Short mmCIF file of N, CA and C in Angstrom, two decimals:
data_model
loop_
_atom_site.label_atom_id
_atom_site.label_comp_id
_atom_site.label_asym_id
_atom_site.label_seq_id
_atom_site.Cartn_x
_atom_site.Cartn_y
_atom_site.Cartn_z
N MET A 1 17.88 -17.74 9.63
CA MET A 1 16.81 -16.79 9.84
C MET A 1 15.91 -17.32 10.96
N THR A 2 15.64 -16.50 11.95
CA THR A 2 14.77 -16.92 13.04
C THR A 2 13.33 -16.63 12.67
N GLN A 3 12.52 -17.58 13.06
CA GLN A 3 11.09 -17.46 12.75
C GLN A 3 10.39 -16.78 13.92
N ALA A 4 9.49 -15.86 13.63
CA ALA A 4 8.74 -15.17 14.68
C ALA A 4 7.80 -16.15 15.36
N ARG A 5 7.75 -16.03 16.67
CA ARG A 5 6.85 -16.90 17.43
C ARG A 5 5.42 -16.41 17.30
N ALA A 6 4.52 -17.37 17.27
CA ALA A 6 3.10 -17.02 17.27
C ALA A 6 2.75 -16.48 18.66
N PRO A 7 1.83 -15.53 18.73
CA PRO A 7 1.45 -15.00 20.04
C PRO A 7 0.82 -16.10 20.90
N ARG A 8 1.03 -15.97 22.19
CA ARG A 8 0.44 -16.94 23.13
C ARG A 8 -1.08 -16.80 23.09
N ALA A 9 -1.76 -17.88 23.41
CA ALA A 9 -3.23 -17.89 23.39
C ALA A 9 -3.80 -16.85 24.34
N ASP A 10 -3.20 -16.68 25.52
CA ASP A 10 -3.73 -15.70 26.46
C ASP A 10 -3.52 -14.27 25.95
N ALA A 11 -2.43 -14.04 25.22
CA ALA A 11 -2.20 -12.71 24.64
C ALA A 11 -3.23 -12.41 23.56
N VAL A 12 -3.56 -13.42 22.76
CA VAL A 12 -4.58 -13.24 21.72
C VAL A 12 -5.94 -12.95 22.37
N ARG A 13 -6.28 -13.71 23.41
CA ARG A 13 -7.55 -13.48 24.13
C ARG A 13 -7.59 -12.08 24.73
N ASN A 14 -6.48 -11.67 25.36
CA ASN A 14 -6.44 -10.34 25.98
C ASN A 14 -6.61 -9.24 24.93
N ARG A 15 -5.95 -9.40 23.79
CA ARG A 15 -6.07 -8.40 22.73
C ARG A 15 -7.53 -8.28 22.28
N LYS A 16 -8.20 -9.41 22.08
CA LYS A 16 -9.61 -9.39 21.68
C LYS A 16 -10.48 -8.72 22.73
N LYS A 17 -10.22 -9.02 24.00
CA LYS A 17 -11.00 -8.40 25.08
C LYS A 17 -10.76 -6.89 25.12
N ILE A 18 -9.51 -6.49 24.92
CA ILE A 18 -9.19 -5.06 24.94
C ILE A 18 -9.86 -4.34 23.78
N LEU A 19 -9.82 -4.94 22.58
CA LEU A 19 -10.46 -4.31 21.43
C LEU A 19 -11.96 -4.17 21.65
N ALA A 20 -12.60 -5.22 22.16
CA ALA A 20 -14.04 -5.16 22.40
C ALA A 20 -14.37 -4.10 23.45
N ALA A 21 -13.62 -4.11 24.54
CA ALA A 21 -13.86 -3.13 25.61
C ALA A 21 -13.55 -1.72 25.14
N GLY A 22 -12.50 -1.57 24.35
CA GLY A 22 -12.16 -0.24 23.82
C GLY A 22 -13.29 0.32 22.98
N GLY A 23 -13.80 -0.49 22.06
CA GLY A 23 -14.92 -0.04 21.23
C GLY A 23 -16.14 0.31 22.06
N GLU A 24 -16.45 -0.56 23.03
CA GLU A 24 -17.62 -0.34 23.87
C GLU A 24 -17.48 0.91 24.73
N GLN A 25 -16.33 1.07 25.37
CA GLN A 25 -16.12 2.21 26.26
C GLN A 25 -16.07 3.53 25.49
N ILE A 26 -15.46 3.53 24.33
CA ILE A 26 -15.42 4.75 23.52
C ILE A 26 -16.83 5.09 23.04
N THR A 27 -17.60 4.07 22.67
CA THR A 27 -18.98 4.30 22.25
C THR A 27 -19.80 4.89 23.40
N LEU A 28 -19.60 4.37 24.60
CA LEU A 28 -20.38 4.84 25.76
C LEU A 28 -19.91 6.20 26.28
N HIS A 29 -18.59 6.43 26.30
CA HIS A 29 -18.06 7.60 27.00
C HIS A 29 -17.29 8.58 26.11
N GLY A 30 -17.11 8.24 24.83
CA GLY A 30 -16.41 9.14 23.92
C GLY A 30 -14.90 8.98 24.00
N PRO A 31 -14.18 9.76 23.20
CA PRO A 31 -12.73 9.61 23.11
C PRO A 31 -11.98 9.96 24.39
N GLU A 32 -12.64 10.65 25.31
CA GLU A 32 -11.97 11.03 26.55
C GLU A 32 -11.93 9.91 27.59
N VAL A 33 -12.55 8.76 27.31
CA VAL A 33 -12.51 7.65 28.26
C VAL A 33 -11.05 7.27 28.54
N GLY A 34 -10.78 6.96 29.78
CA GLY A 34 -9.40 6.66 30.18
C GLY A 34 -9.00 5.22 29.86
N MET A 35 -7.71 5.05 29.68
CA MET A 35 -7.18 3.71 29.43
C MET A 35 -7.43 2.81 30.64
N ASP A 36 -7.44 3.38 31.86
CA ASP A 36 -7.74 2.59 33.05
C ASP A 36 -9.15 2.00 32.97
N GLU A 37 -10.10 2.81 32.51
CA GLU A 37 -11.48 2.34 32.39
C GLU A 37 -11.59 1.25 31.32
N ILE A 38 -10.87 1.42 30.25
CA ILE A 38 -10.89 0.41 29.18
C ILE A 38 -10.29 -0.90 29.69
N ALA A 39 -9.17 -0.81 30.40
CA ALA A 39 -8.54 -2.01 30.96
C ALA A 39 -9.48 -2.72 31.93
N ALA A 40 -10.13 -1.95 32.79
CA ALA A 40 -11.07 -2.55 33.75
C ALA A 40 -12.22 -3.23 33.04
N ALA A 41 -12.75 -2.59 32.02
CA ALA A 41 -13.86 -3.19 31.26
C ALA A 41 -13.42 -4.46 30.54
N ALA A 42 -12.16 -4.51 30.14
CA ALA A 42 -11.63 -5.69 29.45
C ALA A 42 -11.25 -6.79 30.43
N GLY A 43 -11.15 -6.44 31.71
CA GLY A 43 -10.74 -7.42 32.71
C GLY A 43 -9.26 -7.74 32.65
N VAL A 44 -8.46 -6.74 32.25
CA VAL A 44 -7.00 -6.92 32.19
C VAL A 44 -6.33 -5.81 32.99
N ALA A 45 -5.09 -6.04 33.33
CA ALA A 45 -4.31 -5.01 34.02
C ALA A 45 -3.97 -3.90 33.02
N VAL A 46 -3.80 -2.70 33.53
CA VAL A 46 -3.46 -1.56 32.67
C VAL A 46 -2.17 -1.82 31.91
N GLY A 47 -1.21 -2.46 32.57
CA GLY A 47 0.05 -2.78 31.91
C GLY A 47 -0.16 -3.70 30.71
N THR A 48 -1.09 -4.63 30.82
CA THR A 48 -1.41 -5.53 29.70
C THR A 48 -1.97 -4.73 28.55
N LEU A 49 -2.87 -3.79 28.85
CA LEU A 49 -3.43 -2.95 27.80
C LEU A 49 -2.31 -2.17 27.10
N TYR A 50 -1.42 -1.57 27.87
CA TYR A 50 -0.34 -0.77 27.28
C TYR A 50 0.67 -1.61 26.50
N ARG A 51 0.84 -2.89 26.88
CA ARG A 51 1.73 -3.76 26.09
C ARG A 51 1.15 -3.98 24.70
N HIS A 52 -0.17 -4.09 24.63
CA HIS A 52 -0.83 -4.29 23.33
C HIS A 52 -0.97 -2.98 22.57
N PHE A 53 -1.32 -1.92 23.29
CA PHE A 53 -1.59 -0.62 22.66
C PHE A 53 -0.95 0.48 23.50
N PRO A 54 0.26 0.90 23.13
CA PRO A 54 0.98 1.90 23.93
C PRO A 54 0.26 3.25 24.04
N THR A 55 -0.63 3.55 23.09
CA THR A 55 -1.38 4.81 23.16
C THR A 55 -2.85 4.54 22.83
N LYS A 56 -3.68 5.47 23.25
CA LYS A 56 -5.10 5.36 22.93
C LYS A 56 -5.32 5.47 21.43
N THR A 57 -4.52 6.28 20.77
CA THR A 57 -4.63 6.42 19.32
C THR A 57 -4.41 5.08 18.64
N GLU A 58 -3.43 4.31 19.10
CA GLU A 58 -3.19 2.99 18.52
C GLU A 58 -4.36 2.04 18.80
N LEU A 59 -4.93 2.13 19.98
CA LEU A 59 -6.08 1.29 20.31
C LEU A 59 -7.27 1.65 19.41
N VAL A 60 -7.54 2.93 19.26
CA VAL A 60 -8.67 3.36 18.42
C VAL A 60 -8.44 2.94 16.97
N ALA A 61 -7.22 3.07 16.48
CA ALA A 61 -6.91 2.65 15.11
C ALA A 61 -7.17 1.15 14.95
N ALA A 62 -6.82 0.36 15.95
CA ALA A 62 -7.04 -1.09 15.89
C ALA A 62 -8.54 -1.42 15.92
N VAL A 63 -9.32 -0.67 16.70
CA VAL A 63 -10.77 -0.89 16.75
C VAL A 63 -11.38 -0.56 15.39
N VAL A 64 -10.96 0.54 14.79
CA VAL A 64 -11.46 0.91 13.47
C VAL A 64 -11.05 -0.13 12.43
N ALA A 65 -9.82 -0.61 12.52
CA ALA A 65 -9.35 -1.64 11.58
C ALA A 65 -10.18 -2.92 11.71
N GLU A 66 -10.56 -3.26 12.94
CA GLU A 66 -11.41 -4.44 13.15
C GLU A 66 -12.78 -4.25 12.49
N TYR A 67 -13.33 -3.05 12.59
CA TYR A 67 -14.60 -2.72 11.94
C TYR A 67 -14.48 -2.89 10.42
N VAL A 68 -13.40 -2.38 9.85
CA VAL A 68 -13.19 -2.48 8.40
C VAL A 68 -13.05 -3.95 7.99
N THR A 69 -12.37 -4.74 8.79
CA THR A 69 -12.24 -6.17 8.51
C THR A 69 -13.61 -6.83 8.48
N HIS A 70 -14.46 -6.48 9.44
CA HIS A 70 -15.82 -7.03 9.49
C HIS A 70 -16.60 -6.65 8.23
N VAL A 71 -16.50 -5.41 7.80
CA VAL A 71 -17.20 -4.95 6.60
C VAL A 71 -16.69 -5.70 5.37
N ALA A 72 -15.37 -5.88 5.28
CA ALA A 72 -14.79 -6.61 4.14
C ALA A 72 -15.29 -8.05 4.11
N GLU A 73 -15.32 -8.69 5.25
CA GLU A 73 -15.80 -10.07 5.32
C GLU A 73 -17.28 -10.15 4.92
N ASP A 74 -18.06 -9.18 5.37
CA ASP A 74 -19.48 -9.14 5.03
C ASP A 74 -19.67 -8.95 3.52
N ALA A 75 -18.89 -8.05 2.94
CA ALA A 75 -19.00 -7.81 1.49
C ALA A 75 -18.63 -9.06 0.70
N HIS A 76 -17.60 -9.76 1.14
CA HIS A 76 -17.20 -10.99 0.45
C HIS A 76 -18.24 -12.10 0.62
N ALA A 77 -18.87 -12.16 1.77
CA ALA A 77 -19.94 -13.15 1.98
C ALA A 77 -21.12 -12.85 1.06
N ALA A 78 -21.45 -11.57 0.91
CA ALA A 78 -22.54 -11.18 -0.01
C ALA A 78 -22.18 -11.56 -1.44
N LEU A 79 -20.95 -11.33 -1.83
CA LEU A 79 -20.49 -11.69 -3.17
C LEU A 79 -20.54 -13.20 -3.38
N ALA A 80 -20.19 -13.97 -2.36
CA ALA A 80 -20.25 -15.43 -2.46
C ALA A 80 -21.70 -15.89 -2.66
N ARG A 81 -22.63 -15.23 -1.97
CA ARG A 81 -24.05 -15.59 -2.15
C ARG A 81 -24.51 -15.29 -3.57
N VAL A 82 -23.99 -14.19 -4.15
CA VAL A 82 -24.31 -13.89 -5.55
C VAL A 82 -23.76 -14.99 -6.44
N GLY A 83 -22.55 -15.43 -6.16
CA GLY A 83 -21.95 -16.52 -6.92
C GLY A 83 -22.76 -17.80 -6.82
N ALA A 84 -23.49 -17.96 -5.72
CA ALA A 84 -24.32 -19.15 -5.51
C ALA A 84 -25.74 -18.96 -6.04
N GLY A 85 -26.02 -17.79 -6.67
CA GLY A 85 -27.31 -17.61 -7.29
C GLY A 85 -28.19 -16.50 -6.74
N ALA A 86 -27.78 -15.84 -5.66
CA ALA A 86 -28.59 -14.74 -5.12
C ALA A 86 -28.52 -13.55 -6.08
N ARG A 87 -29.53 -12.69 -6.04
CA ARG A 87 -29.53 -11.48 -6.86
C ARG A 87 -28.60 -10.44 -6.26
N ALA A 88 -27.74 -9.89 -7.09
CA ALA A 88 -26.76 -8.91 -6.63
C ALA A 88 -27.41 -7.68 -6.04
N VAL A 89 -28.48 -7.20 -6.63
CA VAL A 89 -29.15 -6.00 -6.12
C VAL A 89 -29.69 -6.26 -4.71
N ASP A 90 -30.20 -7.45 -4.46
CA ASP A 90 -30.70 -7.79 -3.13
C ASP A 90 -29.56 -7.87 -2.12
N GLU A 91 -28.46 -8.47 -2.54
CA GLU A 91 -27.30 -8.59 -1.65
C GLU A 91 -26.69 -7.23 -1.36
N LEU A 92 -26.64 -6.35 -2.37
CA LEU A 92 -26.09 -5.02 -2.15
C LEU A 92 -26.98 -4.23 -1.19
N ALA A 93 -28.28 -4.32 -1.36
CA ALA A 93 -29.21 -3.62 -0.47
C ALA A 93 -29.09 -4.14 0.96
N ALA A 94 -29.00 -5.46 1.12
CA ALA A 94 -28.87 -6.05 2.45
C ALA A 94 -27.53 -5.66 3.08
N PHE A 95 -26.47 -5.63 2.27
CA PHE A 95 -25.15 -5.21 2.75
C PHE A 95 -25.22 -3.77 3.25
N LEU A 96 -25.84 -2.89 2.48
CA LEU A 96 -26.00 -1.50 2.91
C LEU A 96 -26.67 -1.44 4.29
N GLY A 97 -27.75 -2.18 4.43
CA GLY A 97 -28.48 -2.19 5.70
C GLY A 97 -27.63 -2.69 6.86
N ARG A 98 -26.87 -3.75 6.63
CA ARG A 98 -26.02 -4.30 7.70
C ARG A 98 -24.92 -3.33 8.10
N VAL A 99 -24.29 -2.70 7.11
CA VAL A 99 -23.21 -1.76 7.43
C VAL A 99 -23.76 -0.56 8.20
N VAL A 100 -24.92 -0.09 7.81
CA VAL A 100 -25.52 1.04 8.53
C VAL A 100 -25.80 0.64 9.98
N GLU A 101 -26.33 -0.56 10.20
CA GLU A 101 -26.63 -0.99 11.57
C GLU A 101 -25.35 -1.16 12.40
N VAL A 102 -24.30 -1.71 11.82
CA VAL A 102 -23.03 -1.85 12.55
C VAL A 102 -22.45 -0.47 12.82
N SER A 103 -22.64 0.46 11.89
CA SER A 103 -22.10 1.80 12.05
C SER A 103 -22.77 2.57 13.18
N VAL A 104 -23.99 2.18 13.53
CA VAL A 104 -24.69 2.85 14.62
C VAL A 104 -23.87 2.76 15.89
N THR A 105 -23.35 1.58 16.19
CA THR A 105 -22.58 1.41 17.42
C THR A 105 -21.14 1.88 17.26
N ASP A 106 -20.62 1.91 16.04
CA ASP A 106 -19.23 2.29 15.83
C ASP A 106 -19.05 3.78 15.51
N ARG A 107 -20.14 4.54 15.50
CA ARG A 107 -20.07 5.96 15.17
C ARG A 107 -19.16 6.71 16.13
N ALA A 108 -19.27 6.44 17.42
CA ALA A 108 -18.44 7.13 18.40
C ALA A 108 -16.97 6.77 18.23
N VAL A 109 -16.71 5.52 17.87
CA VAL A 109 -15.32 5.09 17.66
C VAL A 109 -14.73 5.85 16.47
N LYS A 110 -15.53 5.99 15.40
CA LYS A 110 -15.03 6.73 14.24
C LYS A 110 -14.78 8.19 14.59
N ALA A 111 -15.66 8.77 15.41
CA ALA A 111 -15.46 10.15 15.84
C ALA A 111 -14.18 10.26 16.67
N ALA A 112 -13.95 9.27 17.53
CA ALA A 112 -12.73 9.26 18.34
C ALA A 112 -11.51 9.14 17.44
N ALA A 113 -11.61 8.32 16.41
CA ALA A 113 -10.49 8.15 15.47
C ALA A 113 -10.15 9.48 14.82
N GLN A 114 -11.17 10.22 14.42
CA GLN A 114 -10.93 11.53 13.81
C GLN A 114 -10.32 12.49 14.82
N THR A 115 -10.86 12.49 16.03
CA THR A 115 -10.37 13.38 17.07
C THR A 115 -8.90 13.10 17.40
N LEU A 116 -8.57 11.82 17.50
CA LEU A 116 -7.22 11.44 17.90
C LEU A 116 -6.26 11.28 16.72
N GLY A 117 -6.78 11.39 15.50
CA GLY A 117 -5.93 11.21 14.33
C GLY A 117 -5.52 9.77 14.11
N ALA A 118 -6.36 8.84 14.55
CA ALA A 118 -6.05 7.41 14.44
C ALA A 118 -6.42 6.91 13.06
N GLU A 119 -5.44 6.43 12.36
CA GLU A 119 -5.64 5.86 11.02
C GLU A 119 -5.16 4.43 11.02
N PRO A 120 -6.01 3.48 10.61
CA PRO A 120 -5.52 2.11 10.49
C PRO A 120 -4.40 2.10 9.45
N GLY A 121 -3.27 1.51 9.78
CA GLY A 121 -2.12 1.53 8.90
C GLY A 121 -2.30 0.71 7.64
N ASP A 122 -2.89 -0.45 7.75
CA ASP A 122 -3.02 -1.37 6.63
C ASP A 122 -4.38 -1.14 5.95
N ARG A 123 -4.36 -0.86 4.69
CA ARG A 123 -5.58 -0.59 3.93
C ARG A 123 -6.07 -1.83 3.17
N ALA A 124 -5.48 -2.98 3.42
CA ALA A 124 -5.82 -4.19 2.66
C ALA A 124 -7.30 -4.55 2.80
N ASP A 125 -7.85 -4.49 4.01
CA ASP A 125 -9.26 -4.84 4.19
C ASP A 125 -10.18 -3.82 3.55
N GLU A 126 -9.78 -2.56 3.61
CA GLU A 126 -10.56 -1.51 2.94
C GLU A 126 -10.59 -1.78 1.42
N ASP A 127 -9.44 -2.15 0.88
CA ASP A 127 -9.35 -2.48 -0.55
C ASP A 127 -10.17 -3.73 -0.88
N ARG A 128 -10.11 -4.72 0.01
CA ARG A 128 -10.90 -5.95 -0.20
C ARG A 128 -12.39 -5.65 -0.20
N ALA A 129 -12.83 -4.81 0.72
CA ALA A 129 -14.25 -4.45 0.79
C ALA A 129 -14.66 -3.71 -0.48
N GLY A 130 -13.84 -2.75 -0.90
CA GLY A 130 -14.15 -1.99 -2.12
C GLY A 130 -14.22 -2.89 -3.34
N ALA A 131 -13.31 -3.85 -3.44
CA ALA A 131 -13.31 -4.77 -4.58
C ALA A 131 -14.56 -5.65 -4.58
N ALA A 132 -14.97 -6.11 -3.41
CA ALA A 132 -16.17 -6.94 -3.32
C ALA A 132 -17.42 -6.14 -3.66
N VAL A 133 -17.49 -4.90 -3.17
CA VAL A 133 -18.65 -4.05 -3.49
C VAL A 133 -18.67 -3.75 -4.98
N ALA A 134 -17.51 -3.49 -5.58
CA ALA A 134 -17.45 -3.24 -7.02
C ALA A 134 -17.95 -4.47 -7.79
N ALA A 135 -17.56 -5.65 -7.35
CA ALA A 135 -18.02 -6.88 -8.01
C ALA A 135 -19.53 -7.07 -7.86
N LEU A 136 -20.06 -6.72 -6.68
CA LEU A 136 -21.52 -6.78 -6.49
C LEU A 136 -22.23 -5.83 -7.45
N ILE A 137 -21.70 -4.62 -7.57
CA ILE A 137 -22.29 -3.63 -8.47
C ILE A 137 -22.25 -4.14 -9.91
N ARG A 138 -21.08 -4.63 -10.34
CA ARG A 138 -20.96 -5.14 -11.72
C ARG A 138 -21.92 -6.29 -11.98
N ALA A 139 -22.08 -7.18 -11.01
CA ALA A 139 -23.00 -8.31 -11.17
C ALA A 139 -24.44 -7.81 -11.31
N GLY A 140 -24.80 -6.82 -10.49
CA GLY A 140 -26.15 -6.26 -10.58
C GLY A 140 -26.37 -5.50 -11.88
N GLN A 141 -25.33 -4.85 -12.36
CA GLN A 141 -25.43 -4.15 -13.64
C GLN A 141 -25.55 -5.15 -14.78
N ALA A 142 -24.81 -6.24 -14.70
CA ALA A 142 -24.90 -7.29 -15.74
C ALA A 142 -26.30 -7.91 -15.76
N ASP A 143 -26.93 -7.99 -14.60
CA ASP A 143 -28.30 -8.52 -14.52
C ASP A 143 -29.33 -7.50 -14.98
N GLY A 144 -28.92 -6.24 -15.15
CA GLY A 144 -29.85 -5.19 -15.52
C GLY A 144 -30.61 -4.61 -14.35
N ASP A 145 -30.20 -4.96 -13.12
CA ASP A 145 -30.91 -4.50 -11.92
C ASP A 145 -30.34 -3.22 -11.32
N ILE A 146 -29.04 -3.00 -11.47
CA ILE A 146 -28.39 -1.83 -10.89
C ILE A 146 -28.06 -0.86 -12.02
N HIS A 147 -28.36 0.41 -11.78
CA HIS A 147 -28.15 1.45 -12.79
C HIS A 147 -26.70 1.42 -13.26
N PRO A 148 -26.47 1.62 -14.56
CA PRO A 148 -25.11 1.53 -15.11
C PRO A 148 -24.11 2.55 -14.55
N ASP A 149 -24.59 3.66 -13.99
CA ASP A 149 -23.62 4.66 -13.51
C ASP A 149 -23.27 4.53 -12.03
N VAL A 150 -23.82 3.54 -11.34
CA VAL A 150 -23.55 3.37 -9.91
C VAL A 150 -22.10 2.88 -9.72
N THR A 151 -21.40 3.49 -8.75
CA THR A 151 -20.01 3.15 -8.46
C THR A 151 -19.83 2.85 -6.98
N VAL A 152 -18.67 2.35 -6.64
CA VAL A 152 -18.32 2.12 -5.23
C VAL A 152 -18.35 3.44 -4.47
N ASP A 153 -17.89 4.52 -5.10
CA ASP A 153 -17.93 5.83 -4.44
C ASP A 153 -19.36 6.23 -4.08
N ASP A 154 -20.32 5.83 -4.91
CA ASP A 154 -21.72 6.12 -4.60
C ASP A 154 -22.15 5.39 -3.32
N ILE A 155 -21.70 4.15 -3.19
CA ILE A 155 -22.05 3.37 -2.00
C ILE A 155 -21.43 4.02 -0.77
N TYR A 156 -20.17 4.45 -0.87
CA TYR A 156 -19.53 5.14 0.25
C TYR A 156 -20.25 6.46 0.57
N LEU A 157 -20.72 7.16 -0.46
CA LEU A 157 -21.49 8.38 -0.24
C LEU A 157 -22.76 8.06 0.54
N LEU A 158 -23.42 6.98 0.18
CA LEU A 158 -24.63 6.58 0.91
C LEU A 158 -24.31 6.29 2.37
N PHE A 159 -23.21 5.57 2.62
CA PHE A 159 -22.83 5.29 4.00
C PHE A 159 -22.61 6.58 4.78
N SER A 160 -22.01 7.57 4.14
CA SER A 160 -21.71 8.81 4.84
C SER A 160 -22.97 9.63 5.14
N THR A 161 -24.06 9.35 4.45
CA THR A 161 -25.30 10.08 4.68
C THR A 161 -26.32 9.29 5.50
N ALA A 162 -25.96 8.08 5.88
CA ALA A 162 -26.89 7.23 6.63
C ALA A 162 -27.24 7.86 7.98
N PRO A 163 -28.49 7.77 8.37
CA PRO A 163 -28.92 8.38 9.63
C PRO A 163 -28.59 7.50 10.84
N THR A 164 -27.30 7.30 11.08
CA THR A 164 -26.88 6.40 12.16
C THR A 164 -27.22 6.92 13.55
N ASP A 165 -27.58 8.18 13.64
CA ASP A 165 -27.96 8.76 14.93
C ASP A 165 -29.48 8.74 15.15
N ARG A 166 -30.19 8.12 14.23
CA ARG A 166 -31.65 8.07 14.30
C ARG A 166 -32.11 6.68 14.74
N PRO A 167 -33.38 6.54 15.14
CA PRO A 167 -33.91 5.24 15.58
C PRO A 167 -33.98 4.23 14.42
N PRO A 168 -34.12 2.95 14.77
CA PRO A 168 -34.16 1.91 13.74
C PRO A 168 -35.20 2.15 12.64
N ALA A 169 -36.35 2.66 12.97
CA ALA A 169 -37.39 2.90 11.95
C ALA A 169 -36.91 3.93 10.93
N ALA A 170 -36.20 4.96 11.38
CA ALA A 170 -35.70 5.99 10.46
C ALA A 170 -34.60 5.40 9.57
N ARG A 171 -33.76 4.53 10.14
CA ARG A 171 -32.71 3.90 9.33
C ARG A 171 -33.33 2.98 8.28
N ALA A 172 -34.37 2.26 8.66
CA ALA A 172 -35.05 1.37 7.71
C ALA A 172 -35.70 2.20 6.60
N ARG A 173 -36.30 3.32 6.96
CA ARG A 173 -36.93 4.19 5.96
C ARG A 173 -35.87 4.76 5.01
N TRP A 174 -34.71 5.15 5.54
CA TRP A 174 -33.62 5.65 4.71
C TRP A 174 -33.25 4.60 3.66
N LEU A 175 -33.10 3.36 4.10
CA LEU A 175 -32.74 2.28 3.18
C LEU A 175 -33.82 2.09 2.12
N THR A 176 -35.08 2.16 2.53
CA THR A 176 -36.20 2.03 1.58
C THR A 176 -36.15 3.14 0.53
N LEU A 177 -35.73 4.32 0.93
CA LEU A 177 -35.67 5.44 0.00
C LEU A 177 -34.45 5.42 -0.92
N VAL A 178 -33.29 4.96 -0.42
CA VAL A 178 -32.09 5.04 -1.24
C VAL A 178 -31.90 3.87 -2.19
N VAL A 179 -32.36 2.69 -1.82
CA VAL A 179 -32.12 1.52 -2.68
C VAL A 179 -32.71 1.70 -4.08
N PRO A 180 -33.92 2.23 -4.23
CA PRO A 180 -34.42 2.42 -5.60
C PRO A 180 -33.54 3.33 -6.45
N GLY A 181 -32.82 4.25 -5.84
CA GLY A 181 -31.92 5.11 -6.59
C GLY A 181 -30.74 4.36 -7.21
N LEU A 182 -30.47 3.20 -6.70
CA LEU A 182 -29.39 2.35 -7.23
C LEU A 182 -29.85 1.50 -8.40
N THR A 183 -31.15 1.28 -8.49
CA THR A 183 -31.65 0.33 -9.46
C THR A 183 -31.85 0.95 -10.83
N ALA A 184 -31.79 0.10 -11.83
CA ALA A 184 -31.94 0.54 -13.21
C ALA A 184 -33.38 0.97 -13.51
N LEU A 185 -34.32 0.44 -12.78
CA LEU A 185 -35.73 0.74 -13.05
C LEU A 185 -36.18 2.08 -12.44
N ALA A 186 -35.42 2.56 -11.45
CA ALA A 186 -35.84 3.75 -10.71
C ALA A 186 -35.64 5.05 -11.49
N ARG A 187 -34.71 5.07 -12.43
CA ARG A 187 -34.43 6.32 -13.14
C ARG A 187 -33.94 6.01 -14.56
N PRO A 188 -34.18 6.91 -15.47
CA PRO A 188 -33.75 6.67 -16.85
C PRO A 188 -32.23 6.80 -16.99
N GLU A 189 -31.72 6.26 -18.05
CA GLU A 189 -30.28 6.36 -18.38
C GLU A 189 -29.86 7.82 -18.45
N GLY A 190 -28.68 8.12 -17.88
CA GLY A 190 -28.15 9.47 -17.97
C GLY A 190 -28.56 10.38 -16.83
N ASP A 191 -29.45 9.92 -15.96
CA ASP A 191 -29.89 10.75 -14.81
C ASP A 191 -29.06 10.46 -13.59
#
C-alpha cells in the first residue's frame, strides 16, 4: 500500500493565502468577484489557484468550512474554560458575541455560498461545534444559570437573527438583550 505524500510547505502556504484572499475578496466584491482578482490578492498565479480550487464554488465551500472550523475551535476553547472553573453562562454569552463579530466579515461569503450552492462536504466541525455548545448549555443548566429549555437550535436561531449588518453598538445591544433570555432568572419555568 502506498502512503499519500504530505503536501509541500509552499502548497500549504498557497492554499492558506488563497483561502484568506478568497474570503476577503468575496466580502469586498460579492460572489461575482473573478478568480483572477482572488489569485492576484493572494499573490499566486491563476493556475495555482485553480490547482487548489478548480471552481469558485469549491473555493467558497472551503472558505465556509474554514469559518466553521474556527467556530468549532472557539466553542471547544469556551468549554475548556468551563472545565477549568469559568461559568458556563458567561462563556456561552461570550461565545455568542465572538461568533456574531466573526460573522460580520463572513456574511458576504455565506451569501456567496448560498448563491453558488457551495456546501462544505465534511460536517465534522459543524458537529463538533454543536456538541461543544450543547455541553456549554448543559453545564449552565446544571449550575442553574441557563434556562432548562434552552437548546443548541436556540443558539443557532440567535445567530440567524444577529444584526451582523449593523454597527458594533447595535450588535452589542443585541447581545445585551438576548443573553437574559437564555438565563434561568430571566423567565419562569415553562415560558
